[in-house]
mmCIF file of C-alpha atoms and ligand atoms in Angstrom:
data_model
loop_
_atom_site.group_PDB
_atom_site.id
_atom_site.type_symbol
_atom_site.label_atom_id
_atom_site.label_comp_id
_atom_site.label_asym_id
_atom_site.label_seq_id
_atom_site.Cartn_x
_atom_site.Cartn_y
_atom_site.Cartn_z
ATOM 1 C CA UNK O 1 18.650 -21.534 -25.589
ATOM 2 C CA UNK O 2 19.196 -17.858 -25.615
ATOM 3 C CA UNK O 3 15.817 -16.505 -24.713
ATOM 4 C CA UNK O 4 12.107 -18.827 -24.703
ATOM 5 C CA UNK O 5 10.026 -16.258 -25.094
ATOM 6 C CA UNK O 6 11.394 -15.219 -28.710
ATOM 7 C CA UNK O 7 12.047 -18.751 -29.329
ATOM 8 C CA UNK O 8 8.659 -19.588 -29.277
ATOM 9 C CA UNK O 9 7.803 -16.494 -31.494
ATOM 10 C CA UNK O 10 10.085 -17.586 -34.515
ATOM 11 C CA UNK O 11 8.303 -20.848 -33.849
ATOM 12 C CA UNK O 12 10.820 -23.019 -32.388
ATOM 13 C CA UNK O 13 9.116 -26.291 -31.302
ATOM 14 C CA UNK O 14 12.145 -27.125 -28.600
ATOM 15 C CA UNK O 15 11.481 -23.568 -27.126
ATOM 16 C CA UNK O 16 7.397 -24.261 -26.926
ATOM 17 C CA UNK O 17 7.915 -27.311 -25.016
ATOM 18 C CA UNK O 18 10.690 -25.902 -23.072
ATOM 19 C CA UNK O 19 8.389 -23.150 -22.167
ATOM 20 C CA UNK O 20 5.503 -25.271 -21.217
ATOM 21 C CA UNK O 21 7.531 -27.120 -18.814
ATOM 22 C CA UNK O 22 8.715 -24.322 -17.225
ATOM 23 C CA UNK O 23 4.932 -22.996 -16.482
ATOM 24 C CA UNK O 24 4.218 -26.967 -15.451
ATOM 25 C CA UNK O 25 6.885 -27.373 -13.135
ATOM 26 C CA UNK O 26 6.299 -23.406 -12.025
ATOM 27 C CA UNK O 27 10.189 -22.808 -12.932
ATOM 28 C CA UNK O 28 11.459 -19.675 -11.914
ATOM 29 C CA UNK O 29 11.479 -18.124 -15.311
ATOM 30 C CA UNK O 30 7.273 -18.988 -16.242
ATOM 31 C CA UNK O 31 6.587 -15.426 -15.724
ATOM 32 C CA UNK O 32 9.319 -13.626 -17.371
ATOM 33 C CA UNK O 33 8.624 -16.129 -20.178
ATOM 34 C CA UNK O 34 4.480 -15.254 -19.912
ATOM 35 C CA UNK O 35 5.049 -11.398 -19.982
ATOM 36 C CA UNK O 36 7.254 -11.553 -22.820
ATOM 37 C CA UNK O 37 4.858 -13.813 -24.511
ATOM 38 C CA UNK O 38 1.289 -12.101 -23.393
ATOM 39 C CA UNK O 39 1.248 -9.255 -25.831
ATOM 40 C CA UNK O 40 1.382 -11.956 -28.400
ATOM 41 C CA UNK O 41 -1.561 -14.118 -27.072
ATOM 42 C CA UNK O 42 -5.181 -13.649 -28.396
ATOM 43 C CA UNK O 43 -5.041 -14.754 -32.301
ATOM 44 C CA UNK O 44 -5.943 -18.593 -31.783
ATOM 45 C CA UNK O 45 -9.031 -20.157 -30.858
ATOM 46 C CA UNK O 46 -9.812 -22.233 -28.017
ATOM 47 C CA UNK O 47 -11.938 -25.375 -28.161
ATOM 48 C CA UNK O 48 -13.178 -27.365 -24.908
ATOM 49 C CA UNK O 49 -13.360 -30.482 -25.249
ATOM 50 C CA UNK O 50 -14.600 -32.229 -21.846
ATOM 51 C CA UNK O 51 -17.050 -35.208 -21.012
ATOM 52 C CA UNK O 52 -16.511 -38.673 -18.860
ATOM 53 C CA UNK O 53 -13.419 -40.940 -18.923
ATOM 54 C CA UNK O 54 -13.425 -43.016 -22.249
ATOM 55 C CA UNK O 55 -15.844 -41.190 -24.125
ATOM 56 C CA UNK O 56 -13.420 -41.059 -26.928
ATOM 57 C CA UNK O 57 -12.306 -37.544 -26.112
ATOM 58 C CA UNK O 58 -8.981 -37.993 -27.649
ATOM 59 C CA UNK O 59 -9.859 -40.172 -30.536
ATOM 60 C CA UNK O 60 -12.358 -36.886 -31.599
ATOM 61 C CA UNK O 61 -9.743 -34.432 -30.727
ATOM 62 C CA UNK O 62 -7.350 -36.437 -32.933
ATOM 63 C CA UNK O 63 -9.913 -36.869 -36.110
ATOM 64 C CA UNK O 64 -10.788 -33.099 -35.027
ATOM 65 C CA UNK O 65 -7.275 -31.783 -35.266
ATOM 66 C CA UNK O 66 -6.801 -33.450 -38.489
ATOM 67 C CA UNK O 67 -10.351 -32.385 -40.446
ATOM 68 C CA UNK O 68 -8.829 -28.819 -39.352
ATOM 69 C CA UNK O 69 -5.386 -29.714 -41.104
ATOM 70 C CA UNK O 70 -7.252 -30.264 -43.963
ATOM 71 C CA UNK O 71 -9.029 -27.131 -43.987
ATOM 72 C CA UNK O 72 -5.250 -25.315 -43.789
ATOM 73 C CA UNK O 73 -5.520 -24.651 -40.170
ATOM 74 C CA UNK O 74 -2.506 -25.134 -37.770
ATOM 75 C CA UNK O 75 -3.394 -26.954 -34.482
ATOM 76 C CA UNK O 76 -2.238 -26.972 -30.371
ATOM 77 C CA UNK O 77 -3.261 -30.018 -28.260
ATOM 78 C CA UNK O 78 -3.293 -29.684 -24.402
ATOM 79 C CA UNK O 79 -4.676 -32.914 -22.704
ATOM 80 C CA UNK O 80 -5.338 -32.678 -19.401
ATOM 81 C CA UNK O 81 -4.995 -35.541 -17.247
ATOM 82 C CA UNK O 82 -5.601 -35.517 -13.522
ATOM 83 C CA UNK O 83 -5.197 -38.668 -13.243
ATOM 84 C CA UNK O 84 -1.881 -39.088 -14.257
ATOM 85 C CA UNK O 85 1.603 -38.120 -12.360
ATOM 86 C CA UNK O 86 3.406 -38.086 -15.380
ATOM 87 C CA UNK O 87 4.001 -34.765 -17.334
ATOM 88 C CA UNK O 88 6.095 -33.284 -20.308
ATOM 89 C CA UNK O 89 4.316 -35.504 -22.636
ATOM 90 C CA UNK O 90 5.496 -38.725 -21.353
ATOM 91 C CA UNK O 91 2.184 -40.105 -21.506
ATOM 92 C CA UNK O 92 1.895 -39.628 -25.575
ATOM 93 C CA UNK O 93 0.609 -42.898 -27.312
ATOM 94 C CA UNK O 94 -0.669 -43.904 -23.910
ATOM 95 C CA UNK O 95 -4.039 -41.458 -22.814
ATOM 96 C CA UNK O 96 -3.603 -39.994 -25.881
ATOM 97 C CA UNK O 97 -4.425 -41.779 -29.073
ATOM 98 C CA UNK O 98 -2.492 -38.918 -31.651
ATOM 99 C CA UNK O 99 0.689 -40.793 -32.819
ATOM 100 C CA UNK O 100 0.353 -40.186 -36.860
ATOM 101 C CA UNK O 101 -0.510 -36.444 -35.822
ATOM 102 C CA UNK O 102 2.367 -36.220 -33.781
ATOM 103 C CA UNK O 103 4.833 -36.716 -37.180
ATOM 104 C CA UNK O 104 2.279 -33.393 -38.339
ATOM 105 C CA UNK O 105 4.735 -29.998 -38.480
ATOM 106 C CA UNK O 106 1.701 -28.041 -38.193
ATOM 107 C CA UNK O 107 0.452 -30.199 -34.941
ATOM 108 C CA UNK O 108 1.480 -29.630 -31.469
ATOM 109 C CA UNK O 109 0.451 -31.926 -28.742
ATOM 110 C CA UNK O 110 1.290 -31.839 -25.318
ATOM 111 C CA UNK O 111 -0.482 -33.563 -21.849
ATOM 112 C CA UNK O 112 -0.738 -32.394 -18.764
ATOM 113 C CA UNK O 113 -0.351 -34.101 -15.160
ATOM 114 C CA UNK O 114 -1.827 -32.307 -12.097
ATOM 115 C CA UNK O 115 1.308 -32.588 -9.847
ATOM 116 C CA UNK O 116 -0.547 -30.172 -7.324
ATOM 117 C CA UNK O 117 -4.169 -29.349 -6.967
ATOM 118 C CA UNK O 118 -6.447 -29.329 -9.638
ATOM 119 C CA UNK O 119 -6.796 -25.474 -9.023
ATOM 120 C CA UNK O 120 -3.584 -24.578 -9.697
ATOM 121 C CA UNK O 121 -4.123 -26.925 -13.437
ATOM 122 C CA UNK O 122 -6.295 -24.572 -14.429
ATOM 123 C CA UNK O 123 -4.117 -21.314 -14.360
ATOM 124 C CA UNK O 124 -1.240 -23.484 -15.893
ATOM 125 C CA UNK O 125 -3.383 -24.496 -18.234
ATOM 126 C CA UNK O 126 -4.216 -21.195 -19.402
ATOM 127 C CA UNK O 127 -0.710 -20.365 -19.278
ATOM 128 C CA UNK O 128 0.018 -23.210 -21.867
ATOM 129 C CA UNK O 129 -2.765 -22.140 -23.948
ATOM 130 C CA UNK O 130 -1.407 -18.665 -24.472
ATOM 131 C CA UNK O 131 2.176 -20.094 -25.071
ATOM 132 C CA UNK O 132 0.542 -22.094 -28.362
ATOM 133 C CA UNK O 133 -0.999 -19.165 -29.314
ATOM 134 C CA UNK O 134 2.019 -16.894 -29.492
ATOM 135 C CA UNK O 135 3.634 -19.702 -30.908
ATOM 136 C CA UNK O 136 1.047 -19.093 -33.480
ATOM 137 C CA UNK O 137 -1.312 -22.166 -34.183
ATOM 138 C CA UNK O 138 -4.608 -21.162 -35.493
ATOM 139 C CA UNK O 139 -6.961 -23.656 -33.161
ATOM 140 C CA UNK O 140 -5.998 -25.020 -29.592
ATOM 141 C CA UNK O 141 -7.754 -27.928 -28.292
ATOM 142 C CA UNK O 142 -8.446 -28.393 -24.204
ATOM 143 C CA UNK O 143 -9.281 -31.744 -23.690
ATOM 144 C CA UNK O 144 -9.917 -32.770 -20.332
ATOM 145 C CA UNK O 145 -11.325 -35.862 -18.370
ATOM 146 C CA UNK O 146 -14.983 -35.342 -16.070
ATOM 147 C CA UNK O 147 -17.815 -32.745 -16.028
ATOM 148 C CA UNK O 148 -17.280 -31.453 -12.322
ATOM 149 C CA UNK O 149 -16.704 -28.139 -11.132
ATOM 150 C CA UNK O 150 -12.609 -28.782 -11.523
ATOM 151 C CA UNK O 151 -12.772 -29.337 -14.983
ATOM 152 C CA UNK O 152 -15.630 -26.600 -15.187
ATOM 153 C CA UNK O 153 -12.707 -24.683 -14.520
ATOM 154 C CA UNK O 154 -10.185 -25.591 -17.378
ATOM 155 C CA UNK O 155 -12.942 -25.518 -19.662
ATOM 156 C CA UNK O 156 -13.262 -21.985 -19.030
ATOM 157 C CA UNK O 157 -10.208 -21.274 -20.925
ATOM 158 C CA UNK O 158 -11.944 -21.766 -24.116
ATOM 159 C CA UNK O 159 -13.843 -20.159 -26.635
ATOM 160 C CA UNK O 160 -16.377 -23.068 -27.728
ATOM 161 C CA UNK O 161 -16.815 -25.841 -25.448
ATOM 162 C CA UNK O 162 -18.123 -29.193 -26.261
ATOM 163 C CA UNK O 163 -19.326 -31.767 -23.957
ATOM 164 C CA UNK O 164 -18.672 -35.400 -24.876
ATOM 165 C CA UNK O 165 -21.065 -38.323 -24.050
ATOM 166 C CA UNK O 166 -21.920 -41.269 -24.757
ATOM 167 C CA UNK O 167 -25.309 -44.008 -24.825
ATOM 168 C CA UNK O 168 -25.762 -46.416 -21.976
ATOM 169 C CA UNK O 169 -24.870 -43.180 -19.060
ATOM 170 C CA UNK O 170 -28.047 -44.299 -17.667
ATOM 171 C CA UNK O 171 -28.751 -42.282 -14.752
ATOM 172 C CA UNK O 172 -25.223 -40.820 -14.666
ATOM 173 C CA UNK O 173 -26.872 -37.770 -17.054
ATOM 174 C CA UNK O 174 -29.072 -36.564 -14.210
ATOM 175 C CA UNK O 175 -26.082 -36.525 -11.838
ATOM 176 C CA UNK O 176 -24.159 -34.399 -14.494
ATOM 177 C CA UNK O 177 -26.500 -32.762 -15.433
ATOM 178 C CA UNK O 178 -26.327 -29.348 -14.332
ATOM 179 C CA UNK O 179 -22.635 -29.202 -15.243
ATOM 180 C CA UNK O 180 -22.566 -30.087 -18.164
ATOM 181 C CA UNK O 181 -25.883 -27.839 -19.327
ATOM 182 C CA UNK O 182 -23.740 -24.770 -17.893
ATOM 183 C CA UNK O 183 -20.441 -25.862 -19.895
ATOM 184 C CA UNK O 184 -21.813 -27.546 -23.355
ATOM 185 C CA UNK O 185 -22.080 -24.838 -26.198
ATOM 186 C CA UNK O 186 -21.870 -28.068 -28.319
ATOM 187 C CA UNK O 187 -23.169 -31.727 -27.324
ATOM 188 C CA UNK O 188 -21.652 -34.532 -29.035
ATOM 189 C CA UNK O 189 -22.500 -38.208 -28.567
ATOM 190 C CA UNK O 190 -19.878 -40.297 -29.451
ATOM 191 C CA UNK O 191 -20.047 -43.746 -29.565
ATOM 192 C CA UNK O 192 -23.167 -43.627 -31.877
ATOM 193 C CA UNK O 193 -22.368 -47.141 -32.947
ATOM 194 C CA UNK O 194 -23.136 -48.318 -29.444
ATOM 195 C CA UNK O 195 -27.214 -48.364 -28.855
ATOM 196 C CA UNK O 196 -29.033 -46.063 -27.252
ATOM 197 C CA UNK O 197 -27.552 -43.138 -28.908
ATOM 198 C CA UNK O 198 -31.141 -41.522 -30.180
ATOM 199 C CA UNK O 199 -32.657 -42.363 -26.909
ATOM 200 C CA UNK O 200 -30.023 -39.942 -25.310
ATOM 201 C CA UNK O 201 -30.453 -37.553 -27.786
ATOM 202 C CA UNK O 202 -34.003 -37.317 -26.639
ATOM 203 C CA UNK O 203 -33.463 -36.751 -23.139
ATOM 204 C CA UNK O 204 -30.527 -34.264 -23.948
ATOM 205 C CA UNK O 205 -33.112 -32.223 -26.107
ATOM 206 C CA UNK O 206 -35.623 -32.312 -23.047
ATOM 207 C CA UNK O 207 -32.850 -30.954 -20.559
ATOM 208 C CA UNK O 208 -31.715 -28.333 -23.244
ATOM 209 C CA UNK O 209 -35.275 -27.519 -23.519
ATOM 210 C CA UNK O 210 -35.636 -27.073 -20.353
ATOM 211 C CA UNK O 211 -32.951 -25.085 -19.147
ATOM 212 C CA UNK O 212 -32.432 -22.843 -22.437
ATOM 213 C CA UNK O 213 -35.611 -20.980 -23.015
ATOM 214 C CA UNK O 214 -34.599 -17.697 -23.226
ATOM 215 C CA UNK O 215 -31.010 -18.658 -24.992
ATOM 216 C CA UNK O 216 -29.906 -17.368 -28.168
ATOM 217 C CA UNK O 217 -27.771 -20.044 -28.844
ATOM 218 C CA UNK O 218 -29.455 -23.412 -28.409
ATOM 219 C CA UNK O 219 -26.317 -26.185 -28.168
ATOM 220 C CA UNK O 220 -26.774 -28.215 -31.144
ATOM 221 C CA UNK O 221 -26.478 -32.069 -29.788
ATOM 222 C CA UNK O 222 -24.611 -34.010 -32.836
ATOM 223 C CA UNK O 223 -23.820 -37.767 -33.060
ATOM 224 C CA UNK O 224 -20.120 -39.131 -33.961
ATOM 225 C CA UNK O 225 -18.400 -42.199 -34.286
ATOM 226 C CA UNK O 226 -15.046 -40.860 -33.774
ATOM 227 C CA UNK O 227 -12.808 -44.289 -34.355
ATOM 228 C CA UNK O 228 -14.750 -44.804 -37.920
ATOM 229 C CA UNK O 229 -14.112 -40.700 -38.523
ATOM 230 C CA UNK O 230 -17.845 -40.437 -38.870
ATOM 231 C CA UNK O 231 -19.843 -37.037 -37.515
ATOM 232 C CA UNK O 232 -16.249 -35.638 -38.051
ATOM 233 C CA UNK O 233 -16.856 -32.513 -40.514
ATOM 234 C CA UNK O 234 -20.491 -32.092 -38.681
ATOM 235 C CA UNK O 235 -18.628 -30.987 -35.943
ATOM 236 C CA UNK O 236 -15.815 -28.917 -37.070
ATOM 237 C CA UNK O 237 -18.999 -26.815 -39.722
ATOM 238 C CA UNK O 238 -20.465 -26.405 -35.949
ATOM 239 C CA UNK O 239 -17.797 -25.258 -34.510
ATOM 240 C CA UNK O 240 -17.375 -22.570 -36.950
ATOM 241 C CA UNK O 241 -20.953 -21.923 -36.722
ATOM 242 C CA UNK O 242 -20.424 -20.979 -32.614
ATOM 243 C CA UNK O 243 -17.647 -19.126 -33.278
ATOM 244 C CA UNK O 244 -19.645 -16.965 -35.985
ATOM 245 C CA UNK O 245 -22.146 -16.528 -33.173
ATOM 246 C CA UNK O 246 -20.389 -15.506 -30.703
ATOM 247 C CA UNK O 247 -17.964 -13.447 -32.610
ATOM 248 C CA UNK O 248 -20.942 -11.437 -34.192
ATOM 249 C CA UNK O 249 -23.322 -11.141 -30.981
ATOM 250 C CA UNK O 250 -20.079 -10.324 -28.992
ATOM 251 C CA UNK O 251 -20.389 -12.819 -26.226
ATOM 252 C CA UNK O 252 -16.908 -13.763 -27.722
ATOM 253 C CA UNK O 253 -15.466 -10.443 -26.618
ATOM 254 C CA UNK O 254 -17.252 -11.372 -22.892
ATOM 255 C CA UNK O 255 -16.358 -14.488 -22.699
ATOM 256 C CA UNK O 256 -12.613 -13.442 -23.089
ATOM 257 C CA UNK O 257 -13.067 -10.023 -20.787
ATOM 258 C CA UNK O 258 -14.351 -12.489 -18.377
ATOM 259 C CA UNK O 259 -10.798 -14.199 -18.711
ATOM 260 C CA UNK O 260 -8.812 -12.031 -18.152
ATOM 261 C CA UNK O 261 -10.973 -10.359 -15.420
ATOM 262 C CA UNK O 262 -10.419 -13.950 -13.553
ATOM 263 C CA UNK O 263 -6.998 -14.565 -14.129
ATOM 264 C CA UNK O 264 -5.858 -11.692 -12.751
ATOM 265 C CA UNK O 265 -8.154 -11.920 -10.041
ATOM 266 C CA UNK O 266 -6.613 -15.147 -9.634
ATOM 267 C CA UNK O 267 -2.776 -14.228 -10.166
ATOM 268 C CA UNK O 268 -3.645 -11.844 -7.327
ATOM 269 C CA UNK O 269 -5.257 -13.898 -4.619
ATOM 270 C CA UNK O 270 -2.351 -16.678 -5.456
ATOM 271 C CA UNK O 271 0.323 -13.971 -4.961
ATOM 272 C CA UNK O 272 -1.274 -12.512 -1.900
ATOM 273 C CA UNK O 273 -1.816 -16.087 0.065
ATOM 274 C CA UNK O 274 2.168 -16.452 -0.870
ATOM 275 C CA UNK O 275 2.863 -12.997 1.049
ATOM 276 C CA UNK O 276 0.587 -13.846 3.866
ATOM 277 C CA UNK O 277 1.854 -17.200 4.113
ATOM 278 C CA UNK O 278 5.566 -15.610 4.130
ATOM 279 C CA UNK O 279 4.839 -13.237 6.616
ATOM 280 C CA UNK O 280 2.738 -15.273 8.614
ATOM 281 C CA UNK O 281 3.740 -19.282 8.184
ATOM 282 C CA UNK O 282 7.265 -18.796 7.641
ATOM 283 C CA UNK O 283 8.274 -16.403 10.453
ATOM 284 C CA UNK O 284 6.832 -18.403 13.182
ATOM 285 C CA UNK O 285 4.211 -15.475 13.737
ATOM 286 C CA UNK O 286 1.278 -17.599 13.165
ATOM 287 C CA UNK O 287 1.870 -20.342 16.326
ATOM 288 C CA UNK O 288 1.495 -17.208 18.639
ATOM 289 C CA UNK O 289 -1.952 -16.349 17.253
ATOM 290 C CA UNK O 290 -3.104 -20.226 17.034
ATOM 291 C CA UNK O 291 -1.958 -21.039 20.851
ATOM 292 C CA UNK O 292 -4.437 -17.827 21.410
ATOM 293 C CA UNK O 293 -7.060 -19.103 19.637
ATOM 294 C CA UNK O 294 -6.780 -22.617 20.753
ATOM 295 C CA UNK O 295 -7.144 -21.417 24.363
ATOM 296 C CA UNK O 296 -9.849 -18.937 23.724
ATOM 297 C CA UNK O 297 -8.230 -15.627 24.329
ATOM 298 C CA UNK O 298 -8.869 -14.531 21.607
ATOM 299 C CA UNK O 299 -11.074 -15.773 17.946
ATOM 300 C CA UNK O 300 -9.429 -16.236 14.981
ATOM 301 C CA UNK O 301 -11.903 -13.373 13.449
ATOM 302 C CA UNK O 302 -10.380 -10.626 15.254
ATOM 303 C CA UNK O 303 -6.954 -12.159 14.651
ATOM 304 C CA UNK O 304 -7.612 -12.117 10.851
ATOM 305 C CA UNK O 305 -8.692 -8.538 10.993
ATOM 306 C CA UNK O 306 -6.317 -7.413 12.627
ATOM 307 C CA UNK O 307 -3.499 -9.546 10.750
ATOM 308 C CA UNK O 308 -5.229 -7.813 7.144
ATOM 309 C CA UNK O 309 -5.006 -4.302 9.273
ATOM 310 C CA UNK O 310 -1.021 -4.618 9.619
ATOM 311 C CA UNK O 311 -0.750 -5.740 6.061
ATOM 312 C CA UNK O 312 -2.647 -3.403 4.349
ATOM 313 C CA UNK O 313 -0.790 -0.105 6.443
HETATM 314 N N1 GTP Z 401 -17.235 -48.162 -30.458
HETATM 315 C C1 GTP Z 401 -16.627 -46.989 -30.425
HETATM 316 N N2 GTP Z 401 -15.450 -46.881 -29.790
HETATM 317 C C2 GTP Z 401 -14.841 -45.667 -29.795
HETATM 318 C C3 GTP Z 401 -15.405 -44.539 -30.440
HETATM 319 N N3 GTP Z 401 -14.579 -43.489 -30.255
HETATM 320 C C4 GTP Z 401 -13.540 -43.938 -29.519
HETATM 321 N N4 GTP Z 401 -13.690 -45.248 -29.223
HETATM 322 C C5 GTP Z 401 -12.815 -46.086 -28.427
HETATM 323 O O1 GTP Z 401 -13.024 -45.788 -27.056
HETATM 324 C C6 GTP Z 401 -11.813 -45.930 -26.309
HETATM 325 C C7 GTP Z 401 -11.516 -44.679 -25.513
HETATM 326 O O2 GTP Z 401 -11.203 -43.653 -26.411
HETATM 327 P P1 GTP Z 401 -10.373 -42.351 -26.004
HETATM 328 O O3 GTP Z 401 -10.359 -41.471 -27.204
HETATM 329 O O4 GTP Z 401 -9.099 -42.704 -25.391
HETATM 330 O O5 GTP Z 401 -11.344 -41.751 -24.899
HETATM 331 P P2 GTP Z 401 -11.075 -40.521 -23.924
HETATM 332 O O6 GTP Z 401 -12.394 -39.923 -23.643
HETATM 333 O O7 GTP Z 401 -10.028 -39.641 -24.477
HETATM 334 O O8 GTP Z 401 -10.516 -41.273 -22.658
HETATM 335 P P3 GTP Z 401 -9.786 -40.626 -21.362
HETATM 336 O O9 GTP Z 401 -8.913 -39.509 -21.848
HETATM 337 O O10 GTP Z 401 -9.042 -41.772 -20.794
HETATM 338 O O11 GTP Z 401 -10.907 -40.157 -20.485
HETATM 339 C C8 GTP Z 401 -10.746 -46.299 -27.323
HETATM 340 O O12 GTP Z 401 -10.566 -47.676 -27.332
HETATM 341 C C9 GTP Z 401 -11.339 -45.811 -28.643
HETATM 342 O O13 GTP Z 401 -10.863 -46.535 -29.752
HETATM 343 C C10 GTP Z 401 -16.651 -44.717 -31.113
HETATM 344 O O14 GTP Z 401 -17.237 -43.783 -31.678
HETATM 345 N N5 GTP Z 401 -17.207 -45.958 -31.069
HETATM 346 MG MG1 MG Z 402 -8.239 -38.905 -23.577
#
């Protein structure tokens, strides 16, 4: 393939997968590829879709994905799963529940594996985020597994983020609870077939209550059945109705300054542990400065300033 990058702008499927590969595996050419692609990125919008393993997640994403279809919209898929070793969509029709909408020209799907640290997930999946929007779909969905601070994280690649649950958590709400308050522009509780669905709806309401009293937006906590395709359109209209919101009050504009005030902050403390590690790790310097730490010579406080000192001259 001549070149990704403009690959993935004529919207060559081949080249989008190629090029999410490369930014999984961090290939050598991810960056030339993101550059090329970055002044490209911005046009599609980014749902969250998080909440606790088996919720249903995936079957919502999937009925989701294809109530936007309907509506004429073109749609990415990105399912996180750090769980799972496997990558490059191996896992399809396993995790992910999608196979009719993966025959869908106007669907893209694609999971994720952690391979490394969670941390290092969450820039690459930004990175695949942007690649689906240069490639030009109109709505990207995020779906990942858990309400902690790692998939806080991911989530914070999107535009509107819903939070998944379901009846019978018990006391497991209280435990997440402060996550996923933070997180949930949208509540869903899936699963509504199951009982106890209205009794969680009341405690949700009590927490939002709570915690949102001087919020503009109070998250609207619907109730789905996502394998019987019910609560479907409910939640798409509220989507829409988020994304008004926050497009008109301008939080949208925030959220996404926010972004890209964090990425880069991140892209730079990533590439500056790489040079200190280089300088420091790989020459051999550092076993000098730990042997005078170990025996008290010296503190590893004064080492690090004067380590940053050198650097910075
Ligand atoms: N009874 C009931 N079952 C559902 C509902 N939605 C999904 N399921 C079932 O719940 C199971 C888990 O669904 P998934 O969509 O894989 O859940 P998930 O949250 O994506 O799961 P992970 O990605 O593994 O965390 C599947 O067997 C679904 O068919 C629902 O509304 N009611
Ligand atoms: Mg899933």
């Amino acid at each position: 393939m001549e070149n990704i990058a403009d690959e993935v702008l004529k919207g060559n499927r081949l080249a989008l997968a190629k090029a999410i590969t490369a930014i999984e595996n961090e290939r050598e050419n991810a960056t030339e590829i993101m550059k090329q692609l970055y002044p490209h990125t911005g046009n599609a919008y980014v749902l969250g879709i998080t909440g606790p393993p088996g919720a249903g997640k995936s079957t919502l994403t999937d009925k989701l994905a294809k109530e936007f279809r309907s509506r004429g919209k073109t749609v990415g898929i990105i399912a996180i799963d750090p769980t799972s070793p496997f990558s490059g969509g191996a896992i399809l029709g396993d995790r992910i529940r999608m196979n009719d909408l993966a025959m869908d020209e106007g669907v893209f799907i694609r999971s994720m594996g952690t391979r490394g640290s969670l941390g290092g997930l969450s820039h690459k999946t930004a990175d695949a985020v942007k690649v689906m929007d240069a490639f030009g779909v109109d709505v990207i969905f995020v779906e990942t597994v858990g309400v902690g601070q790692s998939e806080v994280d991911i989530v914070k690649a999107a535009d509107t983020t819903m939070v998944v649950l379901i009846p019978g958590m018990g006391d497991d709400i209280q435990a997440i609870k402060a996550g996923i308050l933070e997180i949930g522009d949208i509540f869903t509780i899936n699963k509504a077939d199951h009982d106890g669905a209205d009794k969680l709806q009341t405690e949700l309401n009590m927490m939002l209550d709570l915690d949102g009293v001087m919020k503009d937006w109070r998250p609207p906590i619907l109730k789905a059945v996502a394998n019987q395709n019910i609560g479907i359109t409910e939640v798409v209209d509220t989507f829409h109705k988020h994304r008004t919101h926050i497009e008109e009050n301008g939080q949208l504009t925030v959220r996404r300054t926010e972004r890209a005030k964090n990425e880069m902050l991140d892209l730079l403390d990533a590439k500056i542990g790489q040079y200190v590690r280089h300088k420091l790790v790989d020459s051999g310097k550092i076993d000098g400065y730990v042997e005078e730490i170990k025996s008290r010579k010296t503190d590893p406080y004064t080492v690090v300033n004067g380590v940053m000192e050198n650097m910075l001259k």
